[in-house]
Amino acid sequence: MIDLFEIFDSIISQSRSVDVAESEFRKPLYEDEELLSAYKEWCEECGYTEKKGFIEYCHQYYDAEESKWDILNNDYE
């Protein structure tokens, strides 16, 4: 079984920008039927379009990362 979040997180952590991450994610997406099927199912469950689902995940990922730094900065002050 495919762990989409592991794939998403790996691509995002290596890319560090939404545009690059999306490009890297799209490359294998249409070559791997199991990945495509899992992605379509995830998008449907979350209410995302296939075009925007990964992008939305990226934004949530980056927002969560920023929140961690905000908490650390507040603790430091």
Short mmCIF file of N, CA, C and O in Angstrom, two decimals:
data_model
loop_
_atom_site.label_atom_id
_atom_site.label_comp_id
_atom_site.label_asym_id
_atom_site.label_seq_id
_atom_site.Cartn_x
_atom_site.Cartn_y
_atom_site.Cartn_z
N MET A 1 0.84 -1.19 0.00
CA MET A 1 0.00 0.00 0.00
C MET A 1 0.88 1.25 0.00
O MET A 1 1.90 1.32 0.69
N ILE A 2 0.48 2.22 -0.74
CA ILE A 2 1.23 3.46 -0.88
C ILE A 2 0.92 4.40 0.28
O ILE A 2 -0.23 4.61 0.62
N ASP A 3 1.97 4.97 0.86
CA ASP A 3 1.82 5.98 1.89
C ASP A 3 2.00 7.34 1.22
O ASP A 3 3.13 7.82 1.03
N LEU A 4 0.88 7.95 0.83
CA LEU A 4 0.94 9.22 0.12
C LEU A 4 1.66 10.29 0.92
O LEU A 4 2.44 11.06 0.37
N PHE A 5 1.41 10.33 2.22
CA PHE A 5 2.00 11.39 3.02
C PHE A 5 3.52 11.25 3.10
O PHE A 5 4.23 12.25 3.14
N GLU A 6 4.01 10.04 3.11
CA GLU A 6 5.45 9.82 3.09
C GLU A 6 6.03 10.33 1.77
O GLU A 6 7.08 10.98 1.75
N ILE A 7 5.35 10.05 0.69
CA ILE A 7 5.79 10.52 -0.64
C ILE A 7 5.72 12.04 -0.69
O ILE A 7 6.66 12.71 -1.11
N PHE A 8 4.58 12.60 -0.27
CA PHE A 8 4.41 14.06 -0.27
C PHE A 8 5.53 14.73 0.53
O PHE A 8 6.19 15.63 0.05
N ASP A 9 5.71 14.28 1.77
CA ASP A 9 6.69 14.90 2.66
C ASP A 9 8.11 14.78 2.13
O ASP A 9 8.90 15.72 2.24
N SER A 10 8.43 13.65 1.55
CA SER A 10 9.76 13.45 0.98
C SER A 10 10.02 14.43 -0.16
O SER A 10 11.07 15.06 -0.22
N ILE A 11 9.06 14.56 -1.04
CA ILE A 11 9.21 15.47 -2.18
C ILE A 11 9.31 16.91 -1.69
O ILE A 11 10.17 17.68 -2.14
N ILE A 12 8.46 17.29 -0.76
CA ILE A 12 8.46 18.67 -0.26
C ILE A 12 9.78 18.99 0.44
O ILE A 12 10.36 20.05 0.22
N SER A 13 10.25 18.08 1.28
CA SER A 13 11.47 18.35 2.03
C SER A 13 12.69 18.47 1.11
O SER A 13 13.64 19.17 1.43
N GLN A 14 12.66 17.81 -0.02
CA GLN A 14 13.77 17.89 -0.97
C GLN A 14 13.66 19.11 -1.89
O GLN A 14 14.66 19.58 -2.42
N SER A 15 12.46 19.63 -2.05
CA SER A 15 12.23 20.70 -3.02
C SER A 15 12.27 22.09 -2.41
O SER A 15 12.83 23.00 -2.99
N ARG A 16 11.66 22.25 -1.29
CA ARG A 16 11.59 23.52 -0.55
C ARG A 16 10.91 24.66 -1.30
O ARG A 16 11.09 25.82 -0.96
N SER A 17 10.15 24.37 -2.34
CA SER A 17 9.25 25.35 -2.96
C SER A 17 8.08 24.59 -3.55
O SER A 17 8.23 23.44 -4.00
N VAL A 18 6.93 25.21 -3.54
CA VAL A 18 5.72 24.55 -4.02
C VAL A 18 5.83 24.20 -5.50
O VAL A 18 5.47 23.10 -5.91
N ASP A 19 6.33 25.11 -6.29
CA ASP A 19 6.43 24.88 -7.74
C ASP A 19 7.32 23.69 -8.08
O ASP A 19 6.96 22.84 -8.89
N VAL A 20 8.48 23.63 -7.44
CA VAL A 20 9.41 22.53 -7.70
C VAL A 20 8.82 21.22 -7.18
O VAL A 20 8.88 20.19 -7.85
N ALA A 21 8.23 21.28 -5.99
CA ALA A 21 7.63 20.07 -5.41
C ALA A 21 6.52 19.53 -6.31
O ALA A 21 6.44 18.33 -6.55
N GLU A 22 5.69 20.43 -6.80
CA GLU A 22 4.59 19.98 -7.68
C GLU A 22 5.14 19.33 -8.94
O GLU A 22 4.67 18.28 -9.37
N SER A 23 6.15 19.92 -9.52
CA SER A 23 6.76 19.36 -10.72
C SER A 23 7.34 17.97 -10.44
O SER A 23 7.14 17.03 -11.22
N GLU A 24 8.01 17.83 -9.30
CA GLU A 24 8.61 16.54 -8.93
C GLU A 24 7.52 15.49 -8.64
O GLU A 24 7.71 14.31 -8.92
N PHE A 25 6.41 15.92 -8.08
CA PHE A 25 5.32 15.00 -7.78
C PHE A 25 4.64 14.53 -9.06
O PHE A 25 4.26 13.37 -9.19
N ARG A 26 4.46 15.42 -10.00
CA ARG A 26 3.74 15.09 -11.24
C ARG A 26 4.50 14.09 -12.11
O ARG A 26 3.89 13.33 -12.85
N LYS A 27 5.83 14.11 -12.03
CA LYS A 27 6.63 13.22 -12.88
C LYS A 27 6.22 11.75 -12.72
O LYS A 27 5.88 11.11 -13.71
N PRO A 28 6.24 11.20 -11.52
CA PRO A 28 5.89 9.78 -11.38
C PRO A 28 4.39 9.52 -11.31
O PRO A 28 3.95 8.39 -11.45
N LEU A 29 3.61 10.57 -11.11
CA LEU A 29 2.18 10.38 -10.87
C LEU A 29 1.48 9.62 -11.99
O LEU A 29 0.71 8.70 -11.74
N TYR A 30 1.75 9.98 -13.21
CA TYR A 30 1.04 9.35 -14.33
C TYR A 30 1.76 8.13 -14.88
O TYR A 30 1.29 7.49 -15.80
N GLU A 31 2.91 7.79 -14.28
CA GLU A 31 3.62 6.58 -14.68
C GLU A 31 3.31 5.42 -13.74
O GLU A 31 3.57 4.27 -14.07
N ASP A 32 2.77 5.73 -12.58
CA ASP A 32 2.50 4.72 -11.55
C ASP A 32 0.99 4.69 -11.27
O ASP A 32 0.45 5.58 -10.61
N GLU A 33 0.33 3.67 -11.79
CA GLU A 33 -1.13 3.58 -11.66
C GLU A 33 -1.59 3.50 -10.21
O GLU A 33 -2.61 4.07 -9.85
N GLU A 34 -0.82 2.81 -9.38
CA GLU A 34 -1.18 2.68 -7.97
C GLU A 34 -1.09 4.04 -7.27
O GLU A 34 -1.97 4.40 -6.49
N LEU A 35 -0.05 4.79 -7.57
CA LEU A 35 0.10 6.13 -7.00
C LEU A 35 -1.01 7.04 -7.48
O LEU A 35 -1.62 7.76 -6.69
N LEU A 36 -1.32 7.01 -8.75
CA LEU A 36 -2.38 7.84 -9.31
C LEU A 36 -3.72 7.50 -8.68
O LEU A 36 -4.48 8.39 -8.30
N SER A 37 -4.01 6.24 -8.54
CA SER A 37 -5.26 5.80 -7.93
C SER A 37 -5.36 6.27 -6.48
O SER A 37 -6.40 6.79 -6.05
N ALA A 38 -4.28 6.11 -5.72
CA ALA A 38 -4.26 6.54 -4.31
C ALA A 38 -4.43 8.06 -4.22
O ALA A 38 -5.15 8.56 -3.35
N TYR A 39 -3.78 8.78 -5.12
CA TYR A 39 -3.87 10.24 -5.13
C TYR A 39 -5.29 10.69 -5.46
O TYR A 39 -5.83 11.58 -4.79
N LYS A 40 -5.90 10.10 -6.47
CA LYS A 40 -7.27 10.45 -6.83
C LYS A 40 -8.22 10.20 -5.66
O LYS A 40 -9.08 11.03 -5.37
N GLU A 41 -8.05 9.07 -5.00
CA GLU A 41 -8.90 8.72 -3.86
C GLU A 41 -8.71 9.73 -2.73
O GLU A 41 -9.68 10.19 -2.13
N TRP A 42 -7.47 10.08 -2.43
CA TRP A 42 -7.18 11.05 -1.38
C TRP A 42 -7.80 12.41 -1.71
O TRP A 42 -8.41 13.04 -0.84
N CYS A 43 -7.65 12.85 -2.95
CA CYS A 43 -8.23 14.14 -3.36
C CYS A 43 -9.74 14.14 -3.17
O CYS A 43 -10.31 15.11 -2.66
N GLU A 44 -10.36 13.06 -3.57
CA GLU A 44 -11.82 12.95 -3.44
C GLU A 44 -12.24 12.99 -1.98
O GLU A 44 -13.18 13.70 -1.62
N GLU A 45 -11.53 12.26 -1.13
CA GLU A 45 -11.84 12.23 0.30
C GLU A 45 -11.69 13.60 0.95
O GLU A 45 -12.45 13.95 1.85
N CYS A 46 -10.71 14.36 0.50
CA CYS A 46 -10.42 15.67 1.11
C CYS A 46 -11.15 16.83 0.43
O CYS A 46 -11.07 17.96 0.90
N GLY A 47 -11.80 16.55 -0.68
CA GLY A 47 -12.53 17.59 -1.39
C GLY A 47 -11.65 18.47 -2.27
O GLY A 47 -11.99 19.61 -2.57
N TYR A 48 -10.51 17.94 -2.69
CA TYR A 48 -9.60 18.67 -3.56
C TYR A 48 -9.75 18.19 -4.99
O TYR A 48 -10.11 17.04 -5.24
N THR A 49 -9.40 19.06 -5.93
CA THR A 49 -9.29 18.61 -7.32
C THR A 49 -7.92 17.96 -7.46
O THR A 49 -7.01 18.24 -6.68
N GLU A 50 -7.78 17.12 -8.45
CA GLU A 50 -6.48 16.48 -8.68
C GLU A 50 -5.41 17.51 -9.03
O GLU A 50 -4.25 17.34 -8.71
N LYS A 51 -5.83 18.58 -9.67
CA LYS A 51 -4.88 19.62 -10.06
C LYS A 51 -4.35 20.37 -8.84
O LYS A 51 -3.18 20.74 -8.80
N LYS A 52 -5.19 20.59 -7.84
CA LYS A 52 -4.80 21.43 -6.70
C LYS A 52 -4.51 20.67 -5.41
O LYS A 52 -4.02 21.25 -4.45
N GLY A 53 -4.80 19.39 -5.34
CA GLY A 53 -4.66 18.64 -4.10
C GLY A 53 -3.26 18.68 -3.53
O GLY A 53 -3.07 18.98 -2.35
N PHE A 54 -2.27 18.38 -4.33
CA PHE A 54 -0.89 18.37 -3.84
C PHE A 54 -0.45 19.77 -3.45
O PHE A 54 0.24 19.95 -2.44
N ILE A 55 -0.86 20.76 -4.20
CA ILE A 55 -0.51 22.15 -3.89
C ILE A 55 -1.08 22.55 -2.53
O ILE A 55 -0.41 23.18 -1.72
N GLU A 56 -2.33 22.18 -2.29
CA GLU A 56 -2.95 22.48 -1.00
C GLU A 56 -2.19 21.79 0.14
O GLU A 56 -1.97 22.38 1.20
N TYR A 57 -1.79 20.55 -0.08
CA TYR A 57 -1.02 19.84 0.93
C TYR A 57 0.31 20.56 1.19
O TYR A 57 0.72 20.71 2.34
N CYS A 58 0.96 21.02 0.14
CA CYS A 58 2.21 21.76 0.29
C CYS A 58 2.02 23.00 1.16
O CYS A 58 2.82 23.27 2.07
N HIS A 59 0.97 23.75 0.88
CA HIS A 59 0.72 24.96 1.67
C HIS A 59 0.47 24.63 3.13
O HIS A 59 0.98 25.32 4.02
N GLN A 60 -0.27 23.58 3.39
CA GLN A 60 -0.51 23.15 4.77
C GLN A 60 0.79 22.72 5.44
O GLN A 60 1.04 23.02 6.61
N TYR A 61 1.62 22.03 4.71
CA TYR A 61 2.92 21.57 5.22
C TYR A 61 3.78 22.77 5.61
O TYR A 61 4.35 22.81 6.71
N TYR A 62 3.89 23.74 4.71
CA TYR A 62 4.71 24.92 4.98
C TYR A 62 4.14 25.75 6.13
O TYR A 62 4.89 26.29 6.95
N ASP A 63 2.80 25.86 6.20
CA ASP A 63 2.18 26.58 7.31
C ASP A 63 2.49 25.91 8.64
O ASP A 63 2.77 26.59 9.63
N ALA A 64 2.46 24.59 8.67
CA ALA A 64 2.78 23.85 9.90
C ALA A 64 4.24 24.07 10.29
O ALA A 64 4.56 24.22 11.47
N GLU A 65 5.13 24.09 9.30
CA GLU A 65 6.55 24.34 9.58
C GLU A 65 6.76 25.74 10.16
O GLU A 65 7.52 25.92 11.10
N GLU A 66 6.09 26.72 9.59
CA GLU A 66 6.20 28.09 10.09
C GLU A 66 5.66 28.21 11.51
O GLU A 66 6.22 28.93 12.33
N SER A 67 4.58 27.50 11.80
CA SER A 67 4.00 27.53 13.13
C SER A 67 4.99 27.01 14.17
O SER A 67 5.06 27.53 15.28
N LYS A 68 5.75 25.99 13.81
CA LYS A 68 6.76 25.47 14.73
C LYS A 68 7.78 26.55 15.08
O LYS A 68 8.18 26.69 16.23
N TRP A 69 8.21 27.29 14.08
CA TRP A 69 9.18 28.36 14.32
C TRP A 69 8.57 29.49 15.13
O TRP A 69 9.24 30.08 15.98
N ASP A 70 7.31 29.80 14.88
CA ASP A 70 6.63 30.84 15.65
C ASP A 70 6.57 30.48 17.12
O ASP A 70 6.80 31.32 17.99
N ILE A 71 6.27 29.23 17.41
CA ILE A 71 6.21 28.77 18.80
C ILE A 71 7.58 28.88 19.45
O ILE A 71 7.70 29.36 20.58
N LEU A 72 8.62 28.47 18.73
CA LEU A 72 9.97 28.58 19.28
C LEU A 72 10.38 30.03 19.50
O LEU A 72 11.00 30.36 20.51
N ASN A 73 10.02 30.89 18.59
CA ASN A 73 10.35 32.32 18.73
C ASN A 73 9.63 32.92 19.93
O ASN A 73 10.20 33.71 20.67
N ASN A 74 8.37 32.56 20.13
CA ASN A 74 7.60 33.07 21.26
C ASN A 74 8.18 32.57 22.57
O ASN A 74 8.22 33.30 23.55
N ASP A 75 8.63 31.33 22.61
CA ASP A 75 9.24 30.77 23.81
C ASP A 75 10.56 31.47 24.12
O ASP A 75 10.91 31.66 25.28
N TYR A 76 11.27 31.85 23.10
CA TYR A 76 12.57 32.49 23.27
C TYR A 76 12.43 33.89 23.84
O TYR A 76 13.22 34.34 24.64
N GLU A 77 11.39 34.58 23.40
CA GLU A 77 11.16 35.97 23.85
C GLU A 77 10.72 35.91 25.27
O GLU A 77 10.94 36.49 26.18
#
